[in-house]
CSV table of C-alpha atoms in Angstrom, one decimal:
chain,number,residue,atom,x,y,z
G,1,LEU,CA,98.8,-100.3,26.4
G,2,THR,CA,95.1,-100.3,27.0
G,3,ILE,CA,93.6,-102.3,30.0
G,4,SER,CA,89.9,-102.4,30.5
G,5,ASP,CA,88.0,-104.0,33.4
G,6,LEU,CA,90.7,-106.6,34.2
G,7,HIS,CA,89.9,-109.1,36.9
G,8,LEU,CA,92.2,-111.8,38.2
G,9,ALA,CA,91.5,-114.3,40.9
G,10,HIS,CA,93.1,-117.5,42.4
G,11,GLY,CA,90.3,-119.5,43.6
G,12,ALA,CA,88.3,-117.4,46.1
G,13,HIS,CA,91.1,-114.9,46.4
G,14,THR,CA,90.8,-111.9,44.1
G,15,LEU,CA,94.0,-110.1,43.1
G,16,LEU,CA,92.8,-107.6,40.5
G,17,HIS,CA,89.3,-106.2,40.5
G,18,GLY,CA,88.2,-104.0,37.6
G,19,ILE,CA,91.6,-102.6,36.6
G,20,ASP,CA,91.6,-99.7,33.9
G,21,LEU,CA,94.8,-98.4,32.6
G,22,THR,CA,96.1,-96.5,29.6
G,23,LEU,CA,99.8,-96.0,28.8
G,24,GLN,CA,100.9,-93.7,26.0
G,25,ALA,CA,104.1,-93.7,24.0
G,26,GLY,CA,106.8,-91.6,25.8
G,27,GLU,CA,105.1,-91.9,29.2
G,28,VAL,CA,106.3,-93.5,32.4
G,29,VAL,CA,103.7,-94.9,34.9
G,30,SER,CA,104.7,-96.4,38.2
G,31,ILE,CA,102.5,-98.7,40.2
G,32,LEU,CA,103.1,-98.8,43.9
G,33,GLY,CA,101.7,-101.5,46.3
G,34,SER,CA,102.4,-103.6,49.3
G,35,ASN,CA,103.8,-107.3,49.1
G,36,GLY,CA,101.0,-109.4,47.6
G,37,ALA,CA,99.0,-106.6,46.2
G,38,GLY,CA,99.1,-108.0,42.8
G,39,LYS,CA,101.7,-105.8,41.0
G,40,SER,CA,103.8,-108.6,39.6
G,41,SER,CA,100.5,-110.4,38.7
G,42,LEU,CA,99.4,-107.5,36.7
G,43,LEU,CA,102.6,-107.6,34.7
G,44,LYS,CA,102.2,-111.2,34.1
G,45,CYS,CA,98.7,-110.6,32.8
G,46,ILE,CA,100.0,-108.1,30.2
G,47,LEU,CA,102.6,-110.6,29.1
G,48,GLY,CA,100.0,-113.5,29.1
G,49,LEU,CA,102.1,-115.4,31.7
G,50,HIS,CA,99.6,-115.7,34.6
G,51,GLU,CA,99.1,-119.2,36.1
G,52,THR,CA,96.8,-121.5,34.2
G,53,SER,CA,95.0,-122.1,37.4
G,54,ALA,CA,94.0,-118.4,37.6
G,55,SER,CA,90.8,-117.0,36.5
G,56,GLN,CA,91.3,-113.9,34.2
G,57,ARG,CA,88.7,-111.6,32.4
G,58,GLY,CA,88.8,-108.3,30.8
G,59,ASP,CA,90.5,-106.7,27.8
G,60,ILE,CA,94.3,-106.1,27.3
G,61,ARG,CA,95.5,-104.6,24.2
G,62,LEU,CA,99.1,-103.7,23.2
G,63,PHE,CA,99.5,-101.4,20.2
G,64,GLY,CA,95.9,-102.1,19.5
G,65,LEU,CA,96.5,-105.8,19.2
G,66,HIS,CA,95.2,-108.7,21.3
G,67,LEU,CA,98.2,-110.7,22.8
G,68,GLN,CA,96.6,-114.0,22.4
G,69,ARG,CA,95.8,-113.5,18.6
G,70,ASP,CA,99.0,-111.7,17.7
G,71,ARG,CA,101.5,-112.9,20.4
G,72,ALA,CA,104.6,-112.9,18.2
G,73,GLN,CA,103.9,-109.4,16.7
G,74,VAL,CA,103.1,-108.0,20.1
G,75,LEU,CA,106.1,-109.4,22.1
G,76,SER,CA,108.5,-108.4,19.5
G,77,ARG,CA,107.8,-104.8,20.5
G,78,VAL,CA,107.8,-105.4,24.3
G,79,ALA,CA,110.8,-105.5,26.7
G,80,TYR,CA,110.4,-106.9,30.1
G,81,VAL,CA,112.9,-106.7,33.0
G,82,PRO,CA,112.0,-109.1,35.8
G,83,GLU,CA,113.1,-108.4,39.4
G,84,GLN,CA,116.0,-110.8,38.8
G,85,PRO,CA,117.2,-109.9,35.3
G,86,ALA,CA,117.1,-112.9,33.1
G,87,VAL,CA,120.5,-113.0,31.3
G,88,TYR,CA,122.6,-116.0,30.7
G,89,GLY,CA,125.5,-116.1,33.2
G,90,HIS,CA,127.9,-118.2,31.0
G,91,LEU,CA,127.5,-115.7,28.2
G,92,ASN,CA,129.0,-112.2,28.1
G,93,ALA,CA,127.0,-109.1,27.5
G,94,ILE,CA,127.5,-109.0,23.7
G,95,GLU,CA,126.7,-112.7,23.4
G,96,ASN,CA,123.6,-112.3,25.5
G,97,LEU,CA,122.3,-109.4,23.1
G,98,VAL,CA,123.2,-111.3,20.0
G,99,TYR,CA,121.4,-114.3,21.2
G,100,PHE,CA,118.2,-112.6,22.4
G,101,LEU,CA,118.1,-110.4,19.3
G,102,HIS,CA,118.3,-113.6,17.2
G,103,LEU,CA,115.5,-115.2,19.2
G,104,ALA,CA,113.4,-112.0,18.7
G,105,GLN,CA,114.1,-112.0,14.9
G,106,VAL,CA,114.3,-108.2,15.1
G,107,PRO,CA,116.9,-106.4,12.8
G,108,THR,CA,118.9,-103.8,14.5
G,109,ILE,CA,120.4,-100.6,13.3
G,110,HIS,CA,123.7,-100.7,15.3
G,111,PRO,CA,126.0,-103.5,16.6
G,112,PRO,CA,125.5,-104.6,20.2
G,113,ALA,CA,128.4,-102.4,21.5
G,114,HIS,CA,126.5,-99.3,20.5
G,115,TYR,CA,123.6,-100.2,22.8
G,116,LEU,CA,125.8,-101.2,25.7
G,117,GLN,CA,127.6,-97.8,25.4
G,118,ARG,CA,124.2,-96.1,25.5
G,119,VAL,CA,123.2,-97.7,28.8
G,120,GLY,CA,126.6,-96.9,30.4
G,121,LEU,CA,127.9,-100.5,30.8
G,122,ALA,CA,131.7,-100.3,31.2
G,123,GLU,CA,133.5,-101.5,28.2
G,124,ALA,CA,135.9,-103.5,30.4
G,125,SER,CA,133.0,-105.8,31.4
G,126,TRP,CA,131.6,-106.5,28.0
G,127,GLN,CA,133.6,-109.7,27.5
G,128,GLN,CA,133.1,-111.0,30.9
G,129,PRO,CA,130.5,-113.7,31.8
G,130,CYS,CA,127.4,-112.1,33.1
G,131,SER,CA,127.6,-114.4,36.1
G,132,ARG,CA,130.2,-111.9,37.4
G,133,TYR,CA,127.9,-109.0,37.0
G,134,SER,CA,125.9,-107.2,39.6
G,135,LYS,CA,122.1,-106.8,39.4
G,136,GLY,CA,122.5,-103.2,38.2
G,137,MET,CA,124.9,-104.4,35.3
G,138,LYS,CA,122.5,-107.2,34.3
G,139,GLN,CA,119.7,-104.7,34.2
G,140,LYS,CA,121.8,-102.5,31.9
G,141,VAL,CA,122.2,-105.5,29.5
G,142,MET,CA,118.4,-106.0,29.4
G,143,LEU,CA,117.9,-102.3,28.9
G,144,ALA,CA,120.5,-102.3,26.1
G,145,LEU,CA,118.3,-105.2,24.6
G,146,ALA,CA,115.1,-103.1,24.8
G,147,LEU,CA,117.0,-100.3,22.9
G,148,ALA,CA,118.4,-102.7,20.4
G,149,LYS,CA,115.1,-104.3,19.5
G,150,GLN,CA,113.4,-100.8,19.5
G,151,ALA,CA,110.9,-101.9,22.0
G,152,GLN,CA,107.8,-99.6,22.2
G,153,LEU,CA,106.8,-100.8,25.7
G,154,LEU,CA,109.1,-101.5,28.6
G,155,LEU,CA,107.9,-103.4,31.6
G,156,LEU,CA,109.9,-103.2,34.9
G,157,ASP,CA,109.3,-105.5,37.9
G,158,GLU,CA,110.8,-104.0,41.1
G,159,PRO,CA,113.7,-102.5,39.3
G,160,ASN,CA,115.4,-100.8,42.2
G,161,THR,CA,115.4,-103.7,44.6
G,162,GLY,CA,118.9,-104.6,45.8
G,163,LEU,CA,120.6,-101.6,44.1
G,164,ASP,CA,123.0,-99.2,45.9
G,165,PRO,CA,122.2,-95.4,45.7
G,166,GLN,CA,124.5,-95.0,42.7
G,167,ALA,CA,123.1,-97.8,40.7
G,168,THR,CA,119.6,-96.6,41.6
G,169,ASP,CA,120.4,-93.1,40.2
G,170,GLU,CA,121.9,-94.6,37.0
G,171,LEU,CA,118.8,-96.8,36.5
G,172,ASN,CA,116.4,-93.9,37.1
G,173,ARG,CA,118.4,-91.9,34.4
G,174,LEU,CA,118.1,-94.9,32.0
G,175,ILE,CA,114.4,-95.2,32.5
G,176,ILE,CA,114.2,-91.4,31.6
G,177,GLN,CA,116.4,-92.1,28.5
G,178,CYS,CA,114.0,-94.8,27.5
G,179,LYS,CA,111.0,-92.5,27.8
G,180,HIS,CA,112.9,-89.8,25.7
G,181,SER,CA,113.5,-92.5,22.9
G,182,GLY,CA,109.6,-92.8,22.8
G,183,MET,CA,109.1,-95.9,24.9
G,184,ALA,CA,106.1,-96.3,27.1
G,185,VAL,CA,107.3,-97.5,30.5
G,186,LEU,CA,105.2,-99.3,33.2
G,187,ALA,CA,107.2,-100.0,36.4
G,188,VAL,CA,106.0,-101.7,39.5
G,189,THR,CA,108.0,-100.8,42.5
G,190,HIS,CA,108.2,-100.3,46.3
G,191,ASP,CA,110.7,-97.4,45.8
G,192,VAL,CA,108.6,-94.3,46.1
G,193,ILE,CA,111.6,-91.9,45.9
G,194,SER,CA,112.7,-93.4,42.5
G,195,ALA,CA,109.2,-93.6,41.3
G,196,MET,CA,108.9,-89.8,42.0
G,197,ALA,CA,112.1,-89.1,40.1
G,198,PHE,CA,111.2,-90.9,36.9
G,199,SER,CA,107.4,-91.2,36.7
G,200,ASP,CA,104.8,-89.1,34.9
G,201,ARG,CA,102.1,-90.7,36.9
G,202,MET,CA,102.1,-92.9,40.0
G,203,LEU,CA,99.3,-95.3,40.9
G,204,MET,CA,98.6,-97.3,44.1
G,205,LEU,CA,97.4,-100.8,43.7
G,206,THR,CA,95.3,-101.6,46.8
G,207,LYS,CA,92.4,-104.0,47.4
G,208,GLY,CA,92.7,-105.1,43.7
G,209,GLN,CA,92.2,-101.6,42.3
G,210,LEU,CA,94.3,-98.7,41.0
G,211,GLN,CA,94.1,-95.3,42.7
G,212,PRO,CA,96.1,-92.1,41.5
G,213,VAL,CA,98.9,-90.9,43.8
G,214,CYS,CA,99.9,-87.4,44.2
G,215,LEU,CA,103.0,-86.8,46.2
G,216,ASN,CA,105.7,-84.3,46.4
G,217,GLN,CA,108.8,-84.1,48.5
G,218,THR,CA,107.3,-81.9,51.2
G,219,ALA,CA,104.4,-84.3,51.6
G,220,LEU,CA,106.6,-87.4,51.8
G,221,THR,CA,106.5,-88.5,55.4
G,222,LEU,CA,106.3,-91.9,57.1
G,223,ASP,CA,102.8,-91.3,58.1
G,224,THR,CA,101.8,-90.3,54.6
G,225,LEU,CA,103.5,-93.4,53.2
G,226,GLN,CA,101.8,-95.7,55.8
G,227,ALA,CA,98.4,-94.3,55.1
G,228,LEU,CA,99.0,-94.6,51.2
G,229,TYR,CA,99.9,-98.2,51.5
G,230,ARG,CA,96.9,-98.9,53.6
G,231,GLY,CA,94.7,-97.4,51.0
G,232,GLN,CA,93.6,-94.5,53.3
G,233,ALA,CA,95.4,-91.6,51.4
């Protein structure tokens, strides 16, 4: 993923101002930021999903390709997990994988059960409708889909919101597993602790621009975080 001089505005309100970002294979980058900073809007720009009323300029390339010119080819290599995982509640985990893989028209090496095992979804739940799943279980289905379609870029929107500590730890481990499989991973999140656990780099989106973040456990105090989110660190 390469983003060069990206600008996004809604009327007179500027959300993104001169964003530059490069993400390599096997790298995990987290983008932190307060509510309304433009984190989710950045993901929508990458996916070509921003509102038609918005004004966008700049250059976004995925795998060296332009999304608008090579949309089908690009999106077949991208996996996106929104804040509320988008699985069909009336289908079970296996049915969801089969359906989404059919839509993507991507050949798979192994049957769906193989990927559900890899992400640690309990076998007893595979045949249950996903409407019974917790958010963490639905995320595992979507991560299994990312592995099945051999995605090269994984985009995560607030992945840890609403998860208990055990589910958060499981998700963090899965993100690292995706990294080790060669995926590039871009996560936007409020969860600084998790970001520190799985990220190679952390960036703060403030005033429409990205700034590098350097934190360690000893420097992680409330005052430090407040200054960071105010763009003063």
